[in-house]
Amino acid sequence: MNKILIIDASDSDCRLMSGLLTRAGYEPIAVENLEAAKDEVEKLPPGAVIVTAMKFTRGTAQELINWQKREGYRFPVIAIVDNLNPNDLLELMRSGGTVDAIQRPAIDKQLVETVQKYIMDIESVSHDNELIHRPSKEFQRIEREITRIAAADANVIIFGESGMGKEQIAREIFRQSNRTDKPLIVIEAGGAALVGEHKPDSEKSEMYNRIGGYFKKAARGTIILKNVHLLNFDKQSVVLHILSEDHPDVRVICTAEPELLEMVSDKSFRSNLFFNLREMDITVKPLRKVTEDIEPVAEFYLMQYAKEHNEPEKNLDQSAVKALNKHDWPGNIRELKNVIQLAAGNVVGNLITSSDLSISRSSPDIPDTMRLRDPKVEKQRIADALTQTSGNITQAAKLLGISRTTLTYKIKQSGLKSDLK
């Protein structure tokens, strides 16, 4: 639950704001003077927001902002203004202190909506979202690309296999951009967040309102759209409409598996949306092609495990390093993390050997004979794959070497839908 620090000398307004924020699902903390505010800021978790009066007991909003900057805190500050004085507010904005303002007489109407613009998910700063710095030339290239793209303020697609840290790269682009003081919204394209019925003849459909709501919440900020290749055709249409017709001031950073390019080619992903989203791009090679990064990444997770469990850091012996380097890592960095953390938790002593590593040697194998390469026999290949998998579209897609979304589209095109179980 996100915490909101309220600093105001008015007891009645503090109670009003606390009640509004509690009902909205936040955890308010109310204080009335500068010293108490400093104490609370030091305890605030990531993702918190500060709501403060311009003047309060023994302090002002400007004093709090100056203190925050000296101490290195970067919590968004929303000012409560009694009489909207453009000069005072402009001075606060110029100093990089406040992100927005609420007029005191309109607290009940403006508070929750304004706070929602700047609240950040607490999980956005967890260890799982750290960008792991690695020594390979490939990763050094990616770091240069991140810096270049962050400054360009363009929409981006980050291509790469599952488990290669695409979201971490997306977040690093955000952190290096000029939008860091604005909202960051992270959405899983294949998740429940975008579920809703789409009615093409109505812009007020549930799906349109839901997706449009995220863009409004992210105004002047950034949306990270994870696994954009999982958007179905209706959702693609809604996102395209929002980008091309509403022109929101929102930067969109997408992650996608390489199959997105195939989906654009076979028209299961709208090319006009693709080019709206891919103004710039980064391609991340799989771990098996950047083997010099395997050992440093493993050591990073050993260090992280030691910190989280308050234990001495464990080390890899040469047999363990050799075993790690021999594996293909079909699950990439995510798989490596799981193997390392499992070994760190189970090993006796502080030295990890190859026998302590639980590396799975089984991975999905895509028979070359089942891949869709010849359009003339495509329908029969799809039918054969569906027969082999008893109509299971997900398993059939794996046999054919394409995405589930692409296969569903091809099934409809080929008229095989009635044969599905």
Short mmCIF file of C-alpha atoms in Angstrom, two decimals:
data_model
loop_
_atom_site.label_atom_id
_atom_site.label_comp_id
_atom_site.label_asym_id
_atom_site.label_seq_id
_atom_site.Cartn_x
_atom_site.Cartn_y
_atom_site.Cartn_z
CA MET A 1 0.00 0.00 0.00
CA ASN A 2 1.46 3.38 -1.03
CA LYS A 3 2.07 5.92 1.72
CA ILE A 4 1.13 9.59 1.38
CA LEU A 5 2.74 12.11 3.73
CA ILE A 6 0.43 15.05 4.52
CA ILE A 7 1.96 18.23 6.03
CA ASP A 8 -0.63 20.79 7.09
CA ALA A 9 -1.42 22.78 10.21
CA SER A 10 -5.18 22.51 9.62
CA ASP A 11 -6.59 19.60 11.65
CA SER A 12 -9.85 19.57 9.75
CA ASP A 13 -8.17 19.47 6.33
CA CYS A 14 -5.77 16.77 7.52
CA ARG A 15 -8.71 14.64 8.57
CA LEU A 16 -10.46 15.31 5.26
CA MET A 17 -7.40 14.37 3.21
CA SER A 18 -6.64 11.30 5.33
CA GLY A 19 -10.19 10.05 4.87
CA LEU A 20 -10.15 10.60 1.10
CA LEU A 21 -6.80 8.87 0.67
CA THR A 22 -7.71 5.94 2.94
CA ARG A 23 -10.87 5.28 0.93
CA ALA A 24 -8.80 5.41 -2.26
CA GLY A 25 -6.56 2.62 -0.95
CA TYR A 26 -3.57 4.66 0.25
CA GLU A 27 -1.95 4.92 3.69
CA PRO A 28 -1.87 8.58 4.80
CA ILE A 29 0.49 9.95 7.46
CA ALA A 30 -0.33 13.45 8.75
CA VAL A 31 2.07 15.85 10.51
CA GLU A 32 1.92 19.59 11.11
CA ASN A 33 5.52 20.84 11.41
CA LEU A 34 8.82 20.71 9.51
CA GLU A 35 10.82 18.56 11.93
CA ALA A 36 8.13 15.88 12.09
CA ALA A 37 7.91 15.99 8.29
CA LYS A 38 11.66 15.36 7.96
CA ASP A 39 11.43 12.42 10.35
CA GLU A 40 8.62 10.87 8.29
CA VAL A 41 10.33 11.49 4.93
CA GLU A 42 13.34 9.52 6.19
CA LYS A 43 11.03 6.55 6.81
CA LEU A 44 8.98 6.75 3.60
CA PRO A 45 9.16 3.69 1.33
CA PRO A 46 9.71 3.92 -2.43
CA GLY A 47 6.61 5.01 -4.31
CA ALA A 48 5.41 7.52 -1.69
CA VAL A 49 4.09 11.03 -2.40
CA ILE A 50 4.17 14.19 -0.27
CA VAL A 51 1.17 16.54 -0.05
CA THR A 52 2.07 19.79 1.73
CA ALA A 53 0.65 23.21 2.52
CA MET A 54 2.70 26.14 1.26
CA LYS A 55 3.17 27.18 4.91
CA PHE A 56 2.79 25.10 8.05
CA THR A 57 3.99 25.07 11.66
CA ARG A 58 7.66 26.12 11.84
CA GLY A 59 8.25 25.65 8.12
CA THR A 60 7.30 26.08 4.48
CA ALA A 61 7.00 23.86 1.43
CA GLN A 62 10.13 25.49 -0.02
CA GLU A 63 12.15 24.64 3.10
CA LEU A 64 11.04 21.02 2.92
CA ILE A 65 11.88 20.85 -0.79
CA ASN A 66 15.34 22.34 -0.24
CA TRP A 67 15.99 19.83 2.56
CA GLN A 68 14.84 16.94 0.36
CA LYS A 69 17.27 17.97 -2.37
CA ARG A 70 20.19 18.28 0.06
CA GLU A 71 19.48 14.87 1.55
CA GLY A 72 18.96 13.15 -1.79
CA TYR A 73 15.23 12.34 -1.46
CA ARG A 74 13.12 12.53 -4.63
CA PHE A 75 9.55 12.03 -3.45
CA PRO A 76 7.05 13.95 -5.61
CA VAL A 77 5.67 17.03 -3.79
CA ILE A 78 2.12 18.26 -4.38
CA ALA A 79 1.46 21.75 -2.99
CA ILE A 80 -1.82 22.82 -1.35
CA VAL A 81 -2.44 26.45 -2.24
CA ASP A 82 -4.91 28.70 -0.40
CA ASN A 83 -4.96 31.40 -3.04
CA LEU A 84 -3.35 30.38 -6.30
CA ASN A 85 -0.40 32.77 -6.52
CA PRO A 86 1.21 32.14 -9.91
CA ASN A 87 4.52 33.70 -8.91
CA ASP A 88 4.98 31.61 -5.76
CA LEU A 89 3.94 28.42 -7.51
CA LEU A 90 6.18 29.14 -10.51
CA GLU A 91 9.14 29.58 -8.17
CA LEU A 92 8.49 26.19 -6.60
CA MET A 93 8.10 24.55 -10.00
CA ARG A 94 11.34 26.11 -11.27
CA SER A 95 13.24 24.82 -8.29
CA GLY A 96 12.25 21.28 -9.28
CA GLY A 97 10.36 20.92 -6.04
CA THR A 98 6.69 20.53 -6.79
CA VAL A 99 5.06 18.47 -9.50
CA ASP A 100 1.53 19.80 -9.13
CA ALA A 101 -0.80 21.93 -7.01
CA ILE A 102 -4.23 21.54 -5.37
CA GLN A 103 -6.42 24.47 -4.41
CA ARG A 104 -7.46 24.14 -0.79
CA PRO A 105 -11.18 24.80 -1.43
CA ALA A 106 -11.17 21.94 -3.97
CA ILE A 107 -9.31 19.30 -1.93
CA ASP A 108 -12.27 16.93 -2.01
CA LYS A 109 -12.38 17.12 -5.82
CA GLN A 110 -8.69 17.30 -6.72
CA LEU A 111 -6.67 15.39 -4.10
CA VAL A 112 -7.10 11.74 -5.04
CA GLU A 113 -6.95 12.35 -8.79
CA THR A 114 -3.77 14.43 -8.44
CA VAL A 115 -2.06 11.92 -6.15
CA GLN A 116 -2.85 9.10 -8.60
CA LYS A 117 -0.82 10.88 -11.29
CA TYR A 118 2.40 10.66 -9.32
CA ILE A 119 2.13 7.52 -7.23
CA MET A 120 4.57 4.80 -8.24
CA ASP A 121 4.24 1.06 -7.75
CA ILE A 122 6.47 0.00 -4.86
CA GLU A 123 7.61 -3.03 -6.84
CA SER A 124 9.18 -0.67 -9.38
CA VAL A 125 12.28 -0.29 -7.22
CA SER A 126 12.66 -3.88 -6.07
CA HIS A 127 15.82 -5.91 -6.68
CA ASP A 128 14.07 -7.73 -9.51
CA ASN A 129 13.97 -4.45 -11.43
CA GLU A 130 17.64 -3.57 -11.07
CA LEU A 131 19.61 -3.39 -14.29
CA ILE A 132 22.49 -5.82 -13.79
CA HIS A 133 25.68 -4.27 -15.16
CA ARG A 134 27.70 -6.81 -17.12
CA PRO A 135 31.20 -6.74 -18.67
CA SER A 136 30.48 -7.93 -22.22
CA LYS A 137 30.84 -5.63 -25.24
CA GLU A 138 27.24 -6.52 -26.04
CA PHE A 139 25.99 -5.11 -22.76
CA GLN A 140 28.19 -2.03 -23.11
CA ARG A 141 26.45 -1.46 -26.44
CA ILE A 142 23.08 -1.76 -24.75
CA GLU A 143 24.11 0.80 -22.09
CA ARG A 144 25.07 3.27 -24.82
CA GLU A 145 21.76 2.64 -26.56
CA ILE A 146 19.86 3.22 -23.32
CA THR A 147 21.49 6.62 -22.84
CA ARG A 148 20.90 7.62 -26.47
CA ILE A 149 17.27 6.50 -26.48
CA ALA A 150 16.47 7.99 -23.06
CA ALA A 151 17.46 11.44 -24.33
CA ALA A 152 15.40 11.12 -27.52
CA ASP A 153 12.00 10.90 -25.76
CA ALA A 154 10.67 8.58 -28.49
CA ASN A 155 8.52 5.46 -28.23
CA VAL A 156 10.68 2.33 -27.98
CA ILE A 157 10.39 -1.42 -28.43
CA ILE A 158 12.92 -3.63 -26.63
CA PHE A 159 13.24 -6.99 -28.41
CA GLY A 160 14.59 -10.10 -26.76
CA GLU A 161 13.81 -13.59 -25.54
CA SER A 162 11.92 -14.12 -22.30
CA GLY A 163 14.05 -13.75 -19.19
CA MET A 164 16.69 -11.37 -20.58
CA GLY A 165 15.78 -8.35 -18.44
CA LYS A 166 13.88 -6.30 -21.02
CA GLU A 167 11.75 -4.64 -18.35
CA GLN A 168 14.87 -3.62 -16.42
CA ILE A 169 16.20 -1.95 -19.58
CA ALA A 170 12.85 -0.19 -20.03
CA ARG A 171 12.99 1.12 -16.47
CA GLU A 172 16.57 2.32 -16.96
CA ILE A 173 15.47 4.28 -20.04
CA PHE A 174 12.81 5.86 -17.84
CA ARG A 175 15.31 6.65 -15.08
CA GLN A 176 17.66 8.39 -17.53
CA SER A 177 14.87 10.30 -19.31
CA ASN A 178 13.52 13.77 -18.64
CA ARG A 179 10.23 12.27 -17.39
CA THR A 180 11.46 10.82 -14.09
CA ASP A 181 9.46 13.32 -12.04
CA LYS A 182 6.27 12.26 -13.83
CA PRO A 183 4.18 9.07 -13.46
CA LEU A 184 5.45 5.63 -14.47
CA ILE A 185 2.77 3.03 -15.24
CA VAL A 186 3.75 -0.60 -15.90
CA ILE A 187 1.19 -2.78 -17.71
CA GLU A 188 1.34 -6.46 -18.70
CA ALA A 189 -0.20 -6.65 -22.20
CA GLY A 190 -1.37 -10.20 -21.67
CA GLY A 191 -2.65 -9.65 -18.14
CA ALA A 192 -5.96 -8.76 -16.53
CA ALA A 193 -5.17 -5.02 -16.49
CA LEU A 194 -6.38 -4.63 -20.09
CA VAL A 195 -9.36 -6.99 -19.92
CA GLY A 196 -12.58 -5.43 -21.17
CA GLU A 197 -15.20 -5.79 -23.85
CA HIS A 198 -14.41 -3.83 -27.00
CA LYS A 199 -17.23 -2.45 -29.11
CA PRO A 200 -15.73 -1.06 -32.32
CA ASP A 201 -18.70 1.25 -32.89
CA SER A 202 -18.28 2.93 -29.49
CA GLU A 203 -15.27 4.82 -28.15
CA LYS A 204 -16.83 4.52 -24.71
CA SER A 205 -16.41 0.76 -24.50
CA GLU A 206 -15.07 -0.78 -21.32
CA MET A 207 -11.79 -1.67 -23.04
CA TYR A 208 -11.32 1.83 -24.44
CA ASN A 209 -12.06 3.44 -21.08
CA ARG A 210 -9.72 1.07 -19.25
CA ILE A 211 -6.76 1.53 -21.62
CA GLY A 212 -7.46 5.25 -22.00
CA GLY A 213 -7.49 5.53 -18.21
CA TYR A 214 -3.89 4.32 -18.03
CA PHE A 215 -2.81 6.97 -20.52
CA LYS A 216 -4.59 9.66 -18.51
CA LYS A 217 -2.97 8.43 -15.30
CA ALA A 218 0.44 8.53 -17.02
CA ALA A 219 -0.03 12.08 -18.38
CA ARG A 220 3.38 13.66 -19.16
CA GLY A 221 5.00 10.45 -17.94
CA THR A 222 5.80 6.97 -19.22
CA ILE A 223 3.97 3.70 -19.82
CA ILE A 224 5.97 0.47 -19.93
CA LEU A 225 3.88 -2.03 -21.91
CA LYS A 226 5.31 -5.48 -21.24
CA ASN A 227 5.00 -8.24 -23.85
CA VAL A 228 3.25 -6.05 -26.38
CA HIS A 229 3.06 -9.03 -28.78
CA LEU A 230 0.33 -10.46 -26.50
CA LEU A 231 -2.13 -7.66 -27.34
CA ASN A 232 -5.05 -9.10 -29.23
CA PHE A 233 -6.34 -7.35 -32.34
CA ASP A 234 -9.07 -5.39 -30.52
CA LYS A 235 -6.64 -4.05 -27.93
CA GLN A 236 -4.20 -3.16 -30.70
CA SER A 237 -6.95 -1.09 -32.33
CA VAL A 238 -7.70 0.76 -29.10
CA VAL A 239 -4.03 1.56 -28.40
CA LEU A 240 -3.57 2.71 -32.01
CA HIS A 241 -6.62 4.96 -31.77
CA ILE A 242 -5.37 6.54 -28.55
CA LEU A 243 -1.90 7.18 -29.98
CA SER A 244 -2.99 8.44 -33.40
CA GLU A 245 -6.18 10.32 -32.47
CA ASP A 246 -5.81 11.45 -28.86
CA HIS A 247 -2.06 12.18 -29.09
CA PRO A 248 -1.40 11.77 -25.35
CA ASP A 249 1.76 13.30 -23.88
CA VAL A 250 2.95 9.87 -22.78
CA ARG A 251 6.08 8.00 -23.75
CA VAL A 252 5.47 4.29 -24.43
CA ILE A 253 8.29 1.80 -23.88
CA CYS A 254 7.37 -1.72 -24.99
CA THR A 255 9.02 -5.08 -24.45
CA ALA A 256 8.48 -7.85 -26.96
CA GLU A 257 9.76 -11.25 -27.93
CA PRO A 258 11.26 -11.53 -31.45
CA GLU A 259 8.07 -13.14 -32.77
CA LEU A 260 6.51 -9.66 -32.90
CA LEU A 261 8.32 -9.07 -36.20
CA GLU A 262 6.79 -12.24 -37.62
CA MET A 263 3.38 -11.15 -36.37
CA VAL A 264 3.70 -7.85 -38.24
CA SER A 265 4.64 -9.76 -41.39
CA ASP A 266 1.71 -12.16 -41.19
CA LYS A 267 -0.65 -9.29 -40.24
CA SER A 268 -1.65 -10.64 -36.83
CA PHE A 269 -0.14 -7.46 -35.36
CA ARG A 270 -1.12 -4.13 -36.91
CA SER A 271 1.79 -2.62 -38.79
CA ASN A 272 0.57 0.96 -38.22
CA LEU A 273 0.58 0.38 -34.45
CA PHE A 274 3.98 -1.32 -34.67
CA PHE A 275 5.56 1.70 -36.34
CA ASN A 276 3.87 4.06 -33.87
CA LEU A 277 5.47 2.13 -31.04
CA ARG A 278 8.82 1.40 -32.67
CA GLU A 279 10.23 4.87 -33.24
CA MET A 280 13.44 3.45 -31.79
CA ASP A 281 14.43 -0.05 -30.69
CA ILE A 282 16.95 -2.15 -28.79
CA THR A 283 17.67 -5.83 -29.42
CA VAL A 284 18.93 -7.90 -26.49
CA LYS A 285 20.84 -11.08 -27.37
CA PRO A 286 20.04 -14.26 -25.40
CA LEU A 287 22.43 -15.34 -22.66
CA ARG A 288 23.76 -18.29 -24.69
CA LYS A 289 25.21 -15.76 -27.16
CA VAL A 290 26.84 -13.63 -24.47
CA THR A 291 28.48 -16.32 -22.37
CA GLU A 292 31.02 -13.93 -20.83
CA ASP A 293 28.16 -12.44 -18.82
CA ILE A 294 27.09 -15.72 -17.20
CA GLU A 295 29.57 -15.74 -14.32
CA PRO A 296 29.19 -12.00 -13.43
CA VAL A 297 25.38 -12.34 -13.39
CA ALA A 298 25.63 -15.44 -11.20
CA GLU A 299 27.92 -13.55 -8.79
CA PHE A 300 25.45 -10.65 -8.70
CA TYR A 301 22.67 -12.98 -7.55
CA LEU A 302 24.94 -14.59 -4.96
CA MET A 303 25.67 -11.13 -3.56
CA GLN A 304 21.97 -10.23 -3.61
CA TYR A 305 21.04 -13.47 -1.82
CA ALA A 306 23.63 -12.79 0.90
CA LYS A 307 22.28 -9.28 1.51
CA GLU A 308 18.66 -10.37 1.60
CA HIS A 309 19.35 -13.22 4.04
CA ASN A 310 22.03 -11.42 6.07
CA GLU A 311 24.50 -14.24 5.39
CA PRO A 312 28.14 -14.38 4.24
CA GLU A 313 28.42 -14.27 0.47
CA LYS A 314 28.86 -17.69 -1.15
CA ASN A 315 31.29 -18.35 -4.01
CA LEU A 316 31.40 -20.54 -7.12
CA ASP A 317 34.25 -22.98 -7.60
CA GLN A 318 35.69 -23.75 -11.05
CA SER A 319 33.50 -26.80 -11.56
CA ALA A 320 30.38 -24.68 -10.96
CA VAL A 321 31.58 -21.96 -13.34
CA LYS A 322 32.28 -24.59 -16.01
CA ALA A 323 28.82 -26.12 -15.57
CA LEU A 324 27.15 -22.72 -15.85
CA ASN A 325 29.06 -21.86 -19.02
CA LYS A 326 28.18 -25.19 -20.68
CA HIS A 327 24.40 -24.73 -20.26
CA ASP A 328 22.34 -23.09 -23.05
CA TRP A 329 20.05 -21.20 -20.63
CA PRO A 330 16.79 -21.34 -22.60
CA GLY A 331 15.22 -19.35 -19.73
CA ASN A 332 18.07 -16.84 -19.90
CA ILE A 333 18.89 -14.65 -16.88
CA ARG A 334 15.66 -15.57 -15.10
CA GLU A 335 16.60 -19.27 -15.22
CA LEU A 336 20.17 -18.50 -14.08
CA LYS A 337 18.85 -16.50 -11.12
CA ASN A 338 16.65 -19.40 -10.01
CA VAL A 339 19.51 -21.90 -10.24
CA ILE A 340 21.90 -19.65 -8.28
CA GLN A 341 19.45 -18.75 -5.53
CA LEU A 342 18.43 -22.38 -5.09
CA ALA A 343 22.07 -23.41 -4.77
CA ALA A 344 22.83 -20.58 -2.33
CA GLY A 345 19.93 -21.64 -0.14
CA ASN A 346 20.79 -25.34 -0.06
CA VAL A 347 24.59 -25.53 -0.08
CA VAL A 348 26.42 -26.56 3.09
CA GLY A 349 29.23 -24.06 3.63
CA ASN A 350 30.13 -21.08 1.45
CA LEU A 351 31.51 -22.80 -1.67
CA ILE A 352 29.15 -23.85 -4.48
CA THR A 353 30.30 -26.72 -6.71
CA SER A 354 28.76 -28.16 -9.87
CA SER A 355 27.00 -30.82 -7.81
CA ASP A 356 25.13 -28.08 -5.93
CA LEU A 357 23.61 -26.69 -9.14
CA SER A 358 20.18 -27.97 -10.18
CA ILE A 359 20.39 -27.27 -13.91
CA SER A 360 17.59 -28.73 -16.00
CA ARG A 361 18.81 -30.27 -19.24
CA SER A 362 15.31 -30.46 -20.73
CA SER A 363 13.90 -27.59 -22.78
CA PRO A 364 11.14 -27.27 -25.40
CA ASP A 365 12.30 -28.64 -28.72
CA ILE A 366 10.69 -27.32 -31.88
CA PRO A 367 10.82 -29.95 -34.64
CA ASP A 368 12.10 -28.27 -37.78
CA THR A 369 9.61 -30.21 -39.89
CA MET A 370 6.69 -28.51 -38.14
CA ARG A 371 7.79 -24.91 -38.72
CA LEU A 372 5.61 -22.80 -40.97
CA ARG A 373 7.81 -21.87 -43.92
CA ASP A 374 5.76 -22.78 -46.98
CA PRO A 375 2.34 -21.04 -47.25
CA LYS A 376 1.18 -23.79 -49.63
CA VAL A 377 1.23 -26.42 -46.89
CA GLU A 378 0.53 -24.09 -43.95
CA LYS A 379 -3.07 -25.18 -43.39
CA GLN A 380 -2.13 -28.86 -43.30
CA ARG A 381 0.77 -28.18 -40.89
CA ILE A 382 -1.59 -26.30 -38.56
CA ALA A 383 -4.12 -29.13 -38.74
CA ASP A 384 -1.39 -31.70 -38.01
CA ALA A 385 -0.11 -29.70 -35.03
CA LEU A 386 -3.61 -29.36 -33.61
CA THR A 387 -4.18 -33.09 -34.04
CA GLN A 388 -0.92 -33.92 -32.26
CA THR A 389 -1.82 -31.66 -29.35
CA SER A 390 -5.50 -32.63 -29.16
CA GLY A 391 -6.54 -29.11 -30.13
CA ASN A 392 -4.37 -27.34 -27.53
CA ILE A 393 -3.49 -24.04 -29.24
CA THR A 394 -0.60 -23.20 -26.89
CA GLN A 395 1.13 -26.55 -27.44
CA ALA A 396 0.42 -26.46 -31.16
CA ALA A 397 1.97 -22.99 -31.41
CA LYS A 398 5.16 -24.33 -29.78
CA LEU A 399 5.30 -27.19 -32.31
CA LEU A 400 4.92 -24.72 -35.16
CA GLY A 401 7.44 -22.26 -33.77
CA ILE A 402 5.02 -19.33 -33.66
CA SER A 403 3.15 -17.43 -30.97
CA ARG A 404 -0.25 -18.46 -29.66
CA THR A 405 -1.66 -15.14 -30.94
CA THR A 406 -0.28 -15.78 -34.44
CA LEU A 407 -1.65 -19.33 -34.50
CA THR A 408 -5.11 -18.18 -33.38
CA TYR A 409 -5.12 -15.64 -36.20
CA LYS A 410 -4.01 -18.25 -38.76
CA ILE A 411 -6.65 -20.72 -37.55
CA LYS A 412 -9.37 -18.14 -38.18
CA GLN A 413 -7.89 -17.33 -41.61
CA SER A 414 -7.71 -20.98 -42.63
CA GLY A 415 -11.21 -21.90 -41.48
CA LEU A 416 -10.00 -24.52 -39.02
CA LYS A 417 -11.68 -22.96 -36.02
CA SER A 418 -14.62 -25.35 -36.10
CA ASP A 419 -12.24 -28.30 -35.71
CA LEU A 420 -10.91 -27.06 -32.36
CA LYS A 421 -11.88 -28.84 -29.17
#
